[in-house]
Coordinates of C-alpha atoms (C1' of nucleotides) in Angstrom, one line a residue:
Chain A
X1 CA -26.5 12.2 -27.0
X2 CA -25.1 15.0 -29.1
X3 CA -24.7 16.6 -25.8
X4 CA -21.8 14.3 -24.8
X5 CA -19.7 15.5 -27.7
X6 CA -20.6 19.1 -27.0
X7 CA -19.6 19.0 -23.3
X8 CA -16.2 17.5 -24.2
X9 CA -15.6 20.0 -26.9
X10 CA -16.6 22.9 -24.6
X11 CA -14.3 21.7 -22.0
X12 CA -11.3 21.2 -24.2
X13 CA -11.8 24.6 -25.8
X14 CA -11.6 26.1 -22.4
X15 CA -7.9 25.7 -22.6
X16 CA -6.9 24.6 -26.1
X17 CA -7.6 26.1 -29.6
X18 CA -9.0 23.4 -31.8
X19 CA -9.8 23.6 -35.5
X20 CA -13.0 22.4 -37.3
X21 CA -11.1 19.3 -38.4
X22 CA -10.1 18.5 -34.8
X23 CA -13.8 18.8 -33.7
X24 CA -14.9 16.6 -36.6
X25 CA -12.5 13.9 -35.4
X26 CA -14.0 14.2 -31.9
X27 CA -17.5 13.9 -33.2
X28 CA -16.6 10.8 -35.0
X29 CA -15.7 8.9 -31.8
X30 CA -17.9 6.1 -30.6
X31 CA -19.5 7.0 -27.3
X32 CA -21.4 4.6 -25.1
X33 CA -23.3 6.4 -22.4
X34 CA -24.2 4.7 -19.1
X35 CA -26.1 6.1 -16.2
X36 CA -25.0 5.4 -12.6
X37 CA -26.7 5.6 -9.2
X38 CA -25.3 7.7 -6.4
X39 CA -22.1 6.1 -5.0
X40 CA -22.0 3.5 -7.7
X41 CA -18.4 2.5 -8.7
X42 CA -17.7 2.3 -12.4
X43 CA -13.9 1.9 -12.4
X44 CA -12.2 0.0 -9.6
X45 CA -8.7 0.2 -8.3
X46 CA -6.7 -2.5 -10.1
X47 CA -8.8 -2.5 -13.3
X48 CA -7.1 -2.3 -16.7
X49 CA -9.7 -0.2 -18.6
X50 CA -9.8 -0.2 -22.4
X51 CA -12.2 2.8 -22.5
X52 CA -11.8 6.4 -21.2
X53 CA -14.7 8.0 -19.3
X54 CA -16.3 11.3 -20.1
X55 CA -18.6 12.9 -17.6
X56 CA -21.8 13.9 -19.4
X57 CA -23.8 15.0 -16.4
X58 CA -23.6 14.8 -12.6
X59 CA -20.4 14.6 -10.5
X60 CA -17.8 11.9 -10.4
X61 CA -15.2 11.2 -7.8
X62 CA -11.7 9.5 -7.8
X63 CA -10.6 7.8 -4.6
X64 CA -7.9 5.7 -3.0
X65 CA -9.0 2.7 -0.9
X66 CA -7.3 2.7 2.5
X67 CA -6.0 -0.2 4.5
X68 CA -8.9 -0.1 6.9
X69 CA -11.5 -0.1 4.1
X70 CA -12.0 3.7 4.2
X71 CA -11.6 6.0 1.3
X72 CA -9.5 9.0 0.5
X73 CA -11.2 11.1 -2.2
X74 CA -8.6 12.6 -4.6
X75 CA -10.6 14.7 -7.0
X76 CA -14.1 15.5 -8.2
X77 CA -15.1 15.8 -11.8
X78 CA -17.8 17.8 -13.6
X79 CA -19.6 17.7 -16.9
X80 CA -17.1 17.7 -19.7
X81 CA -14.2 16.2 -17.7
X82 CA -12.2 13.1 -18.7
X83 CA -11.7 11.7 -15.2
X84 CA -9.4 8.8 -16.3
X85 CA -7.6 10.1 -19.3
X86 CA -4.6 8.8 -17.5
X87 CA -5.8 5.3 -18.2
X88 CA -4.7 5.8 -21.8
X89 CA -1.1 5.4 -20.9
X90 CA -1.1 3.8 -17.5
X91 CA -2.1 0.1 -17.5
X92 CA -3.5 -0.5 -14.1
X93 CA -5.8 1.8 -12.2
X94 CA -4.2 3.0 -8.9
X95 CA -7.5 4.5 -7.8
X96 CA -11.2 4.0 -8.4
X97 CA -14.0 6.1 -9.8
X98 CA -17.5 6.4 -8.6
X99 CA -20.6 8.5 -9.2
X100 CA -21.1 11.1 -6.5
X101 CA -24.8 11.9 -7.1
X102 CA -26.6 10.3 -10.1
X103 CA -24.3 10.7 -13.1
X104 CA -24.2 9.8 -16.7
X105 CA -20.8 8.9 -18.2
X106 CA -19.8 8.2 -21.8
X107 CA -17.1 5.6 -22.5
X108 CA -14.7 6.0 -25.5
X109 CA -12.5 3.1 -26.7
X110 CA -8.8 3.7 -26.1
X111 CA -8.2 2.3 -29.6
X112 CA -10.2 5.0 -31.2
X113 CA -8.6 7.8 -29.2
X114 CA -5.1 6.6 -30.1
X115 CA -6.1 6.6 -33.8
X116 CA -7.6 10.1 -33.4
X117 CA -4.5 11.4 -31.8
X118 CA -2.4 10.1 -34.7
X119 CA -4.6 11.9 -37.2
X120 CA -5.1 15.1 -35.2
X121 CA -2.2 15.7 -32.9
X122 CA -3.9 18.9 -31.6
X123 CA -6.6 16.7 -30.1
X124 CA -4.0 14.5 -28.4
X125 CA -2.4 17.6 -27.0
X126 CA -5.7 18.9 -25.7
X127 CA -6.2 15.6 -23.8
X128 CA -2.6 15.7 -22.6
X129 CA -3.2 19.2 -21.3
X130 CA -6.3 17.9 -19.7
X131 CA -4.3 15.4 -17.7
X132 CA -1.8 18.1 -16.8
X133 CA -4.6 20.3 -15.4
X134 CA -5.7 17.3 -13.3
X135 CA -2.2 17.1 -11.9
X136 CA -2.3 20.9 -11.1
X137 CA -5.5 20.2 -9.1
X138 CA -3.8 17.3 -7.3
X139 CA -0.9 19.5 -6.4
X140 CA -3.3 22.1 -5.0
X141 CA -5.0 19.4 -3.0
X142 CA -1.7 18.4 -1.4
X143 CA -1.2 22.0 -0.3
X144 CA -4.7 22.4 0.8
X145 CA -4.8 19.3 2.9
X146 CA -1.3 19.7 4.3
X147 CA -0.9 23.4 4.9
X148 CA -4.2 25.1 5.4
X149 CA -6.3 25.2 8.6
X150 CA -9.6 23.4 8.6
X151 CA -11.8 26.3 7.7
X152 CA -9.6 27.5 4.9
X153 CA -9.3 24.0 3.6
X154 CA -13.0 23.5 3.3
X155 CA -13.6 27.0 1.8
X156 CA -10.8 26.4 -0.7
X157 CA -12.4 23.2 -1.9
X158 CA -15.8 24.9 -2.4
X159 CA -14.1 27.8 -4.2
X160 CA -12.5 25.4 -6.6
X161 CA -15.6 23.4 -7.3
X162 CA -17.7 26.5 -7.7
X163 CA -15.2 28.1 -10.0
X164 CA -14.9 25.0 -12.2
X165 CA -18.7 24.5 -12.2
X166 CA -19.0 28.0 -13.5
X167 CA -16.5 27.4 -16.3
X168 CA -18.6 24.3 -17.1
X169 CA -21.7 26.5 -17.2
X170 CA -23.2 24.5 -14.3
X171 CA -23.8 27.5 -12.1
X172 CA -27.2 29.1 -12.1
X173 CA -27.3 32.4 -10.2
X174 CA -25.3 31.8 -7.0
X175 CA -25.7 28.0 -6.9
X176 CA -24.8 24.7 -8.4
X177 CA -25.4 21.0 -7.7
X178 CA -23.1 19.5 -5.2
X179 CA -24.2 16.0 -4.2
X180 CA -21.6 15.4 -1.5
X181 CA -22.2 14.1 2.0
X182 CA -20.4 15.2 5.2
X183 CA -18.6 11.9 5.4
X184 CA -17.3 12.3 1.9
X185 CA -16.2 15.8 2.7
X186 CA -14.3 14.4 5.6
X187 CA -12.7 11.7 3.4
X188 CA -11.7 14.5 1.0
X189 CA -10.3 17.0 3.4
X190 CA -8.8 14.6 5.9
X191 CA -10.9 15.7 8.8
X192 CA -13.2 13.8 11.2
X193 CA -16.9 14.1 10.5
X194 CA -17.6 16.1 13.6
X195 CA -15.0 18.6 12.5
X196 CA -16.5 18.7 9.0
X197 CA -19.9 19.6 10.4
X198 CA -18.6 22.2 12.8
X199 CA -16.4 23.8 10.2
X200 CA -19.3 23.9 7.7
X201 CA -21.4 25.5 10.4
X202 CA -18.8 28.2 10.7
X203 CA -18.8 28.9 7.0
X204 CA -22.6 29.1 7.0
X205 CA -22.5 31.5 9.9
X206 CA -20.0 33.7 8.1
X207 CA -22.7 34.1 5.4
X208 CA -20.2 33.3 2.7
X209 CA -21.8 30.1 1.5
X210 CA -24.2 27.3 2.3
X211 CA -24.5 23.7 1.4
X212 CA -27.9 22.1 1.6
X213 CA -30.0 19.5 -0.2
X214 CA -27.1 18.6 -2.4
X215 CA -26.7 22.2 -3.6
X216 CA -23.8 24.7 -3.0
X217 CA -24.8 28.3 -2.6
X218 CA -22.1 30.9 -2.7
X219 CA -23.5 34.1 -1.2
X220 CA -20.3 36.1 -0.9
X221 CA -17.7 34.9 -3.4
X222 CA -15.0 37.3 -2.4
X223 CA -15.4 36.5 1.2
X224 CA -15.3 32.7 0.5
X225 CA -12.2 33.2 -1.6
X226 CA -10.5 35.1 1.1
X227 CA -11.4 32.5 3.7
X228 CA -10.1 29.7 1.4
X229 CA -6.9 31.6 0.4
X230 CA -8.1 30.7 -3.1
X231 CA -6.5 32.0 -6.3
X232 CA -7.6 30.3 -9.5
X233 CA -4.3 30.5 -11.4
X234 CA -3.6 26.8 -10.9
X235 CA -6.7 26.0 -12.9
X236 CA -5.1 27.5 -16.0
X237 CA -8.4 28.6 -17.5
X238 CA -8.3 31.0 -20.5
X239 CA -11.3 32.9 -19.3
X240 CA -10.2 34.6 -16.0
X241 CA -13.3 36.4 -14.8
X242 CA -14.4 35.4 -11.4
X243 CA -18.0 34.5 -10.4
X244 CA -19.8 37.8 -9.9
X245 CA -21.6 36.9 -6.7
Chain B
X1 CA 27.6 15.1 -20.7
X2 CA 26.6 11.9 -22.5
X3 CA 25.4 10.9 -19.1
X4 CA 22.4 13.4 -19.4
X5 CA 21.0 11.5 -22.4
X6 CA 21.6 8.2 -20.7
X7 CA 19.8 9.0 -17.5
X8 CA 16.8 10.2 -19.4
X9 CA 16.7 7.1 -21.7
X10 CA 17.1 4.8 -18.7
X11 CA 14.2 6.5 -16.9
X12 CA 11.9 6.5 -19.9
X13 CA 12.7 2.8 -20.6
X14 CA 11.7 2.0 -17.1
X15 CA 8.1 2.3 -18.2
X16 CA 8.0 2.6 -22.0
X17 CA 9.5 0.5 -24.9
X18 CA 11.4 2.8 -27.2
X19 CA 13.1 1.8 -30.5
X20 CA 16.6 2.7 -31.6
X21 CA 15.1 5.5 -33.8
X22 CA 13.4 7.0 -30.8
X23 CA 16.6 6.9 -28.8
X24 CA 18.5 8.5 -31.7
X25 CA 15.9 11.3 -31.7
X26 CA 16.5 11.8 -28.0
X27 CA 20.3 11.9 -28.4
X28 CA 19.9 14.6 -31.0
X29 CA 18.3 17.0 -28.5
X30 CA 20.3 20.1 -27.4
X31 CA 21.0 19.9 -23.7
X32 CA 22.3 22.8 -21.6
X33 CA 23.5 21.6 -18.3
X34 CA 23.7 23.9 -15.3
X35 CA 24.8 23.2 -11.7
X36 CA 22.9 24.5 -8.7
X37 CA 23.6 25.1 -5.1
X38 CA 21.6 23.5 -2.4
X39 CA 18.2 25.3 -2.1
X40 CA 18.8 27.4 -5.3
X41 CA 15.6 28.0 -7.2
X42 CA 15.8 27.5 -10.9
X43 CA 12.1 27.8 -12.0
X44 CA 9.9 30.2 -10.1
X45 CA 6.1 30.2 -9.6
X46 CA 4.7 32.4 -12.3
X47 CA 7.5 31.8 -14.8
X48 CA 6.7 30.9 -18.4
X49 CA 9.5 28.5 -19.2
X50 CA 10.6 27.7 -22.8
X51 CA 12.8 24.8 -21.7
X52 CA 12.1 21.6 -19.9
X53 CA 14.4 20.5 -17.1
X54 CA 16.0 17.1 -16.8
X55 CA 17.6 16.0 -13.5
X56 CA 21.1 14.8 -14.3
X57 CA 22.3 14.4 -10.7
X58 CA 21.2 15.4 -7.3
X59 CA 17.7 15.9 -6.0
X60 CA 15.2 18.5 -7.1
X61 CA 12.0 19.7 -5.4
X62 CA 8.7 21.2 -6.5
X63 CA 6.9 23.5 -4.1
X64 CA 4.0 25.9 -3.7
X65 CA 4.6 29.2 -2.1
X66 CA 2.2 29.9 0.8
X67 CA 0.5 33.1 1.8
X68 CA 2.8 33.5 4.9
X69 CA 5.9 33.0 2.8
X70 CA 6.3 29.3 3.8
X71 CA 6.5 26.5 1.4
X72 CA 4.6 23.3 0.7
X73 CA 6.8 20.7 -1.0
X74 CA 4.9 18.8 -3.6
X75 CA 7.3 16.3 -5.0
X76 CA 11.0 15.3 -5.2
X77 CA 12.8 14.3 -8.3
X78 CA 15.8 12.1 -8.9
X79 CA 18.3 11.5 -11.6
X80 CA 16.5 10.9 -14.9
X81 CA 13.3 12.7 -14.0
X82 CA 11.7 15.5 -16.0
X83 CA 10.4 17.6 -13.2
X84 CA 8.6 20.1 -15.3
X85 CA 7.5 18.2 -18.4
X86 CA 4.1 19.7 -17.6
X87 CA 5.5 23.1 -18.6
X88 CA 5.3 21.9 -22.2
X89 CA 1.6 22.4 -22.3
X90 CA 0.8 24.6 -19.4
X91 CA 1.9 28.2 -20.0
X92 CA 2.5 29.5 -16.5
X93 CA 4.1 27.7 -13.6
X94 CA 1.8 27.2 -10.7
X95 CA 4.8 26.1 -8.6
X96 CA 8.5 26.5 -8.3
X97 CA 11.5 24.2 -8.6
X98 CA 14.6 24.2 -6.5
X99 CA 17.7 22.1 -6.0
X100 CA 17.5 20.2 -2.7
X101 CA 21.2 19.4 -2.3
X102 CA 23.7 20.3 -5.0
X103 CA 22.2 19.3 -8.3
X104 CA 22.9 19.4 -11.9
X105 CA 20.0 20.0 -14.3
X106 CA 19.9 19.9 -18.1
X107 CA 17.6 22.2 -20.0
X108 CA 15.9 21.2 -23.3
X109 CA 14.1 23.7 -25.6
X110 CA 10.4 23.1 -25.8
X111 CA 10.6 23.8 -29.5
X112 CA 13.0 20.8 -30.0
X113 CA 10.8 18.6 -27.9
X114 CA 7.7 19.4 -29.9
X115 CA 9.5 18.7 -33.1
X116 CA 10.8 15.4 -31.7
X117 CA 7.3 14.4 -30.6
X118 CA 6.1 15.0 -34.1
X119 CA 8.8 12.8 -35.7
X120 CA 8.7 10.1 -33.0
X121 CA 5.2 9.9 -31.4
X122 CA 6.5 7.1 -29.1
X123 CA 8.9 9.6 -27.5
X124 CA 6.0 12.0 -26.9
X125 CA 4.0 9.2 -25.4
X126 CA 6.9 8.3 -23.1
X127 CA 7.0 11.9 -21.8
X128 CA 3.2 12.0 -21.5
X129 CA 3.4 8.8 -19.4
X130 CA 6.1 10.4 -17.4
X131 CA 3.7 13.3 -16.5
X132 CA 1.0 10.7 -15.6
X133 CA 3.4 9.0 -13.3
X134 CA 4.0 12.3 -11.7
X135 CA 0.2 12.7 -11.2
X136 CA 0.0 9.2 -9.6
X137 CA 2.7 10.3 -7.1
X138 CA 0.7 13.5 -6.4
X139 CA -2.4 11.4 -5.7
X140 CA -0.5 9.2 -3.3
X141 CA 0.8 12.3 -1.5
X142 CA -2.7 13.5 -1.0
X143 CA -3.6 10.3 0.6
X144 CA -0.4 10.2 2.6
X145 CA -0.8 13.7 4.0
X146 CA -4.5 13.4 4.6
X147 CA -5.2 9.9 5.8
X148 CA -2.1 8.5 7.4
X149 CA -0.9 9.0 11.0
X150 CA 2.4 10.9 11.3
X151 CA 4.7 7.9 11.6
X152 CA 3.2 6.1 8.6
X153 CA 3.3 9.3 6.7
X154 CA 7.0 9.7 7.1
X155 CA 7.8 6.1 6.6
X156 CA 5.8 6.1 3.4
X157 CA 7.7 9.1 2.0
X158 CA 11.0 7.4 2.6
X159 CA 9.7 4.1 1.2
X160 CA 8.7 5.9 -2.0
X161 CA 12.0 7.8 -2.3
X162 CA 14.1 4.7 -1.6
X163 CA 12.1 2.6 -4.1
X164 CA 12.4 5.2 -6.8
X165 CA 16.1 5.8 -6.0
X166 CA 16.6 2.1 -6.4
X167 CA 14.9 2.1 -9.8
X168 CA 17.2 5.0 -10.8
X169 CA 20.2 2.9 -9.6
X170 CA 21.1 5.4 -7.0
X171 CA 21.0 3.0 -4.1
X172 CA 24.2 1.5 -3.0
X173 CA 23.8 -1.3 -0.5
X174 CA 21.1 -0.1 2.0
X175 CA 21.6 3.6 1.4
X176 CA 21.1 6.5 -0.9
X177 CA 21.7 10.3 -0.9
X178 CA 18.8 12.2 0.6
X179 CA 19.8 15.9 1.2
X180 CA 16.7 17.0 2.9
X181 CA 16.4 19.0 6.2
X182 CA 13.9 18.5 9.0
X183 CA 12.3 21.8 8.1
X184 CA 11.8 20.6 4.5
X185 CA 10.4 17.3 5.7
X186 CA 7.9 19.2 7.8
X187 CA 6.9 21.3 4.8
X188 CA 6.5 18.1 2.8
X189 CA 4.5 16.1 5.2
X190 CA 2.5 18.9 6.8
X191 CA 3.9 18.6 10.3
X192 CA 5.6 20.9 12.7
X193 CA 9.3 20.6 13.0
X194 CA 9.2 19.3 16.5
X195 CA 6.9 16.5 15.4
X196 CA 9.2 15.7 12.4
X197 CA 12.1 15.3 14.8
X198 CA 10.2 13.1 17.2
X199 CA 8.6 11.0 14.5
X200 CA 12.0 10.5 12.9
X201 CA 13.4 9.5 16.2
X202 CA 10.7 6.8 16.5
X203 CA 11.6 5.4 13.1
X204 CA 15.2 5.3 14.1
X205 CA 14.4 3.6 17.3
X206 CA 12.3 1.0 15.4
X207 CA 15.6 0.1 13.6
X208 CA 13.8 0.2 10.2
X209 CA 15.7 3.2 8.9
X210 CA 18.0 6.1 9.6
X211 CA 18.6 9.5 8.1
X212 CA 21.9 11.2 8.8
X213 CA 24.4 13.4 7.0
X214 CA 22.1 13.7 4.0
X215 CA 21.9 10.0 3.6
X216 CA 18.9 7.6 3.9
X217 CA 19.7 4.2 5.3
X218 CA 17.1 1.5 5.1
X219 CA 18.0 -1.2 7.5
X220 CA 14.7 -3.2 7.4
X221 CA 12.9 -2.6 4.2
X222 CA 9.9 -4.8 5.0
X223 CA 9.4 -3.3 8.4
X224 CA 9.6 0.3 6.9
X225 CA 7.1 -0.7 4.2
X226 CA 4.8 -2.1 6.9
X227 CA 5.1 1.1 9.0
X228 CA 4.4 3.3 6.0
X229 CA 1.6 1.2 4.6
X230 CA 3.5 1.4 1.3
X231 CA 2.7 -0.6 -1.7
X232 CA 4.6 0.5 -4.9
X233 CA 1.8 -0.3 -7.4
X234 CA 1.1 3.4 -7.9
X235 CA 4.7 4.0 -9.2
X236 CA 3.8 1.8 -12.2
X237 CA 7.3 0.5 -12.7
X238 CA 7.8 -2.4 -15.0
X239 CA 10.4 -4.0 -12.8
X240 CA 8.5 -5.0 -9.6
X241 CA 11.2 -6.5 -7.4
X242 CA 11.5 -4.8 -4.0
X243 CA 14.8 -3.6 -2.4
X244 CA 16.3 -6.7 -0.9
X245 CA 17.3 -5.2 2.4
Chain C
dC1 C1' 37.3 30.5 18.6
dG2 C1' 32.9 32.3 17.8
dC3 C1' 29.0 32.6 14.8
dC4 C1' 25.3 30.5 12.3
dT5 C1' 22.4 27.0 11.1
dA6 C1' 20.3 22.6 12.0
dC7 C1' 18.8 19.5 15.2
dT8 C1' 17.1 18.0 19.8
dT9 C1' 14.4 18.1 23.9
dG10 C1' 11.0 19.6 27.4
dA11 C1' 6.8 21.8 29.1
dC12 C1' 2.5 23.8 27.9
dT13 C1' -1.6 24.6 25.2
dT14 C1' -5.1 23.7 22.0
dA15 C1' -7.4 22.1 18.0
dC16 C1' -9.0 18.1 16.5
dT17 C1' -10.4 13.3 17.2
dT18 C1' -13.2 10.0 19.5
dC19 C1' -17.1 8.6 21.6
dA20 C1' -21.9 8.9 22.4
dA21 C1' -26.4 10.2 21.8
dA22 C1' -30.1 13.0 19.9
dA23 C1' -32.5 15.1 16.1
dA24 C1' -33.7 15.4 11.3
dC25 C1' -34.6 13.2 7.1
dA26 C1' -35.7 9.7 3.4
dG27 C1' -37.5 5.5 2.1
dT28 C1' -40.8 1.5 2.8
dG29 C1' -44.8 -0.8 3.6
dG30 C1' -49.0 -1.2 6.0
Chain D
dC1 C1' -51.3 9.0 6.0
dC2 C1' -48.5 7.4 9.5
dA3 C1' -45.5 4.2 11.9
dC4 C1' -40.9 2.0 11.3
dT5 C1' -36.1 1.6 9.8
dG6 C1' -31.9 3.2 8.4
dT7 C1' -29.0 7.0 7.2
dT8 C1' -27.2 11.5 7.6
dT9 C1' -26.6 15.5 10.2
dT10 C1' -26.1 17.9 14.5
dT11 C1' -24.4 18.6 19.2
dG12 C1' -22.0 17.7 23.6
dA13 C1' -18.3 16.2 26.5
dA14 C1' -13.7 14.1 27.2
dG15 C1' -9.2 12.7 25.8
dT16 C1' -5.1 13.1 23.2
dA17 C1' -2.0 13.9 19.5
dA18 C1' 0.3 17.4 17.6
dG19 C1' 1.3 22.4 17.6
dT20 C1' 3.7 26.2 19.8
dC21 C1' 7.1 28.2 22.5
dA22 C1' 11.5 28.2 24.4
dA23 C1' 15.9 26.8 25.6
dG24 C1' 19.9 24.0 24.8
dT25 C1' 23.2 21.1 22.0
dA26 C1' 25.7 19.8 18.2
dG27 C1' 27.9 20.5 13.9
dG28 C1' 30.1 23.3 10.0
dC29 C1' 32.7 27.2 8.5
dG30 C1' 35.2 31.6 8.3

DNA sequence: CGCCTACTTGACTTACTTCAAAAACAGTGG
DNA sequence: CCACTGTTTTTGAAGTAAGTCAAGTAGGCG
């Protein structure tokens, strides 16, 4: 349970300097932790949430519903992320959130967050910055899905996720959990499932990475980075060192 | 010159209730207005700006530079928008800004904005909300460029721009200024220039809209909306009424 | 008038989608 | 433990939408 506060603090400190007083304010927040099944929705498009979510463990996805009932995945979130901080100032959800694999999510009342922001503006700025980093990731997704060929598109996604997982200390050796199906990958990258599979096969054959049993394995980081035309500047992390695989 | 304050206030009031004290704080900001030529860059990828931009008139674009030297356009901004409010809390620009047609842009020192946020938290929240609306527009762009067929993709873009132009009181009758070239349209929607032209021709033929001499004409709003699978919820505007064309 | 840029159109090529079916895998219950 | 069901992944073959290439037209400006 303490873990929930720690992962949030670790994440915010990744980009913002917070004082001991700021951290105390964070640790005073009321967290309600709930566990979710793979693919379980926990915030739906159209909802007007009064709590913000914090990913404690597992992966969480944000998605648009499409006219035909399909989904467009917009972003993935890891331990420590606030995947709907935007809900603080935007009344109605324009997208939904679901657990990707099994995930545990803490909920924080908006009311308490507003009060904390008032007392500790630096905390508010950290959360604001968090939403801005989100936006930077959205921008990169626009470019990725619009301007890069299929293979680079997929490589770029895995580069980003691996890089972020590493910052969140979720990488062990050359691998991290990645409970995402081919269908979901297609609904993320805007490609047909057959293409997803064939493109993934190419990446495997290149020896740069593998994805199996819900685990991402990066065998040649620099090669994967090259294939994905990935440069991490847009993630705006203070620590710049790349994965050393 | 007064106009610069007014367009900002009008835009913020579109989504946030501000008191007379908040507005006074805004009117006390130091604005430096500069005019730009069509396609002139005014913030470059990699810059570390110390001012925020405010679009006073004309249209402004945000774009990523691509490896090959090409561009991916990320968003367009109209009168009253703060196209790089994110620069307040993110040190280094991960994208550039340029004028689309001739544009006039006001610059506001970050320092003054931070001070104003401290004195009038509601103003800070309004700007924060502004950055969140930005993010909502980015999300929609991901879906648009990834999941919609070419014609819908283009129709959707024009729906959004027309709807926002209307909220910014830039629509006169059934038309508004839209100084965007076919090449730029292609670099926005992720399609080849030939396809842009053919798709645009289809839309013209449908009678729903036209684009000529830097002007967008919406002849049948409901039809264009249908073609673009457009529903404006994600823009989160308080006033909901659609264009009555 | 001539140059440059932006738009338009046509013919060709290909990368991706669609469709279909098989193989691998996970979960369930006998 | 194995048979049965449903889901996810893999592979193949065929069709097509969109990209590329190339040439031509129109519009704006010195």
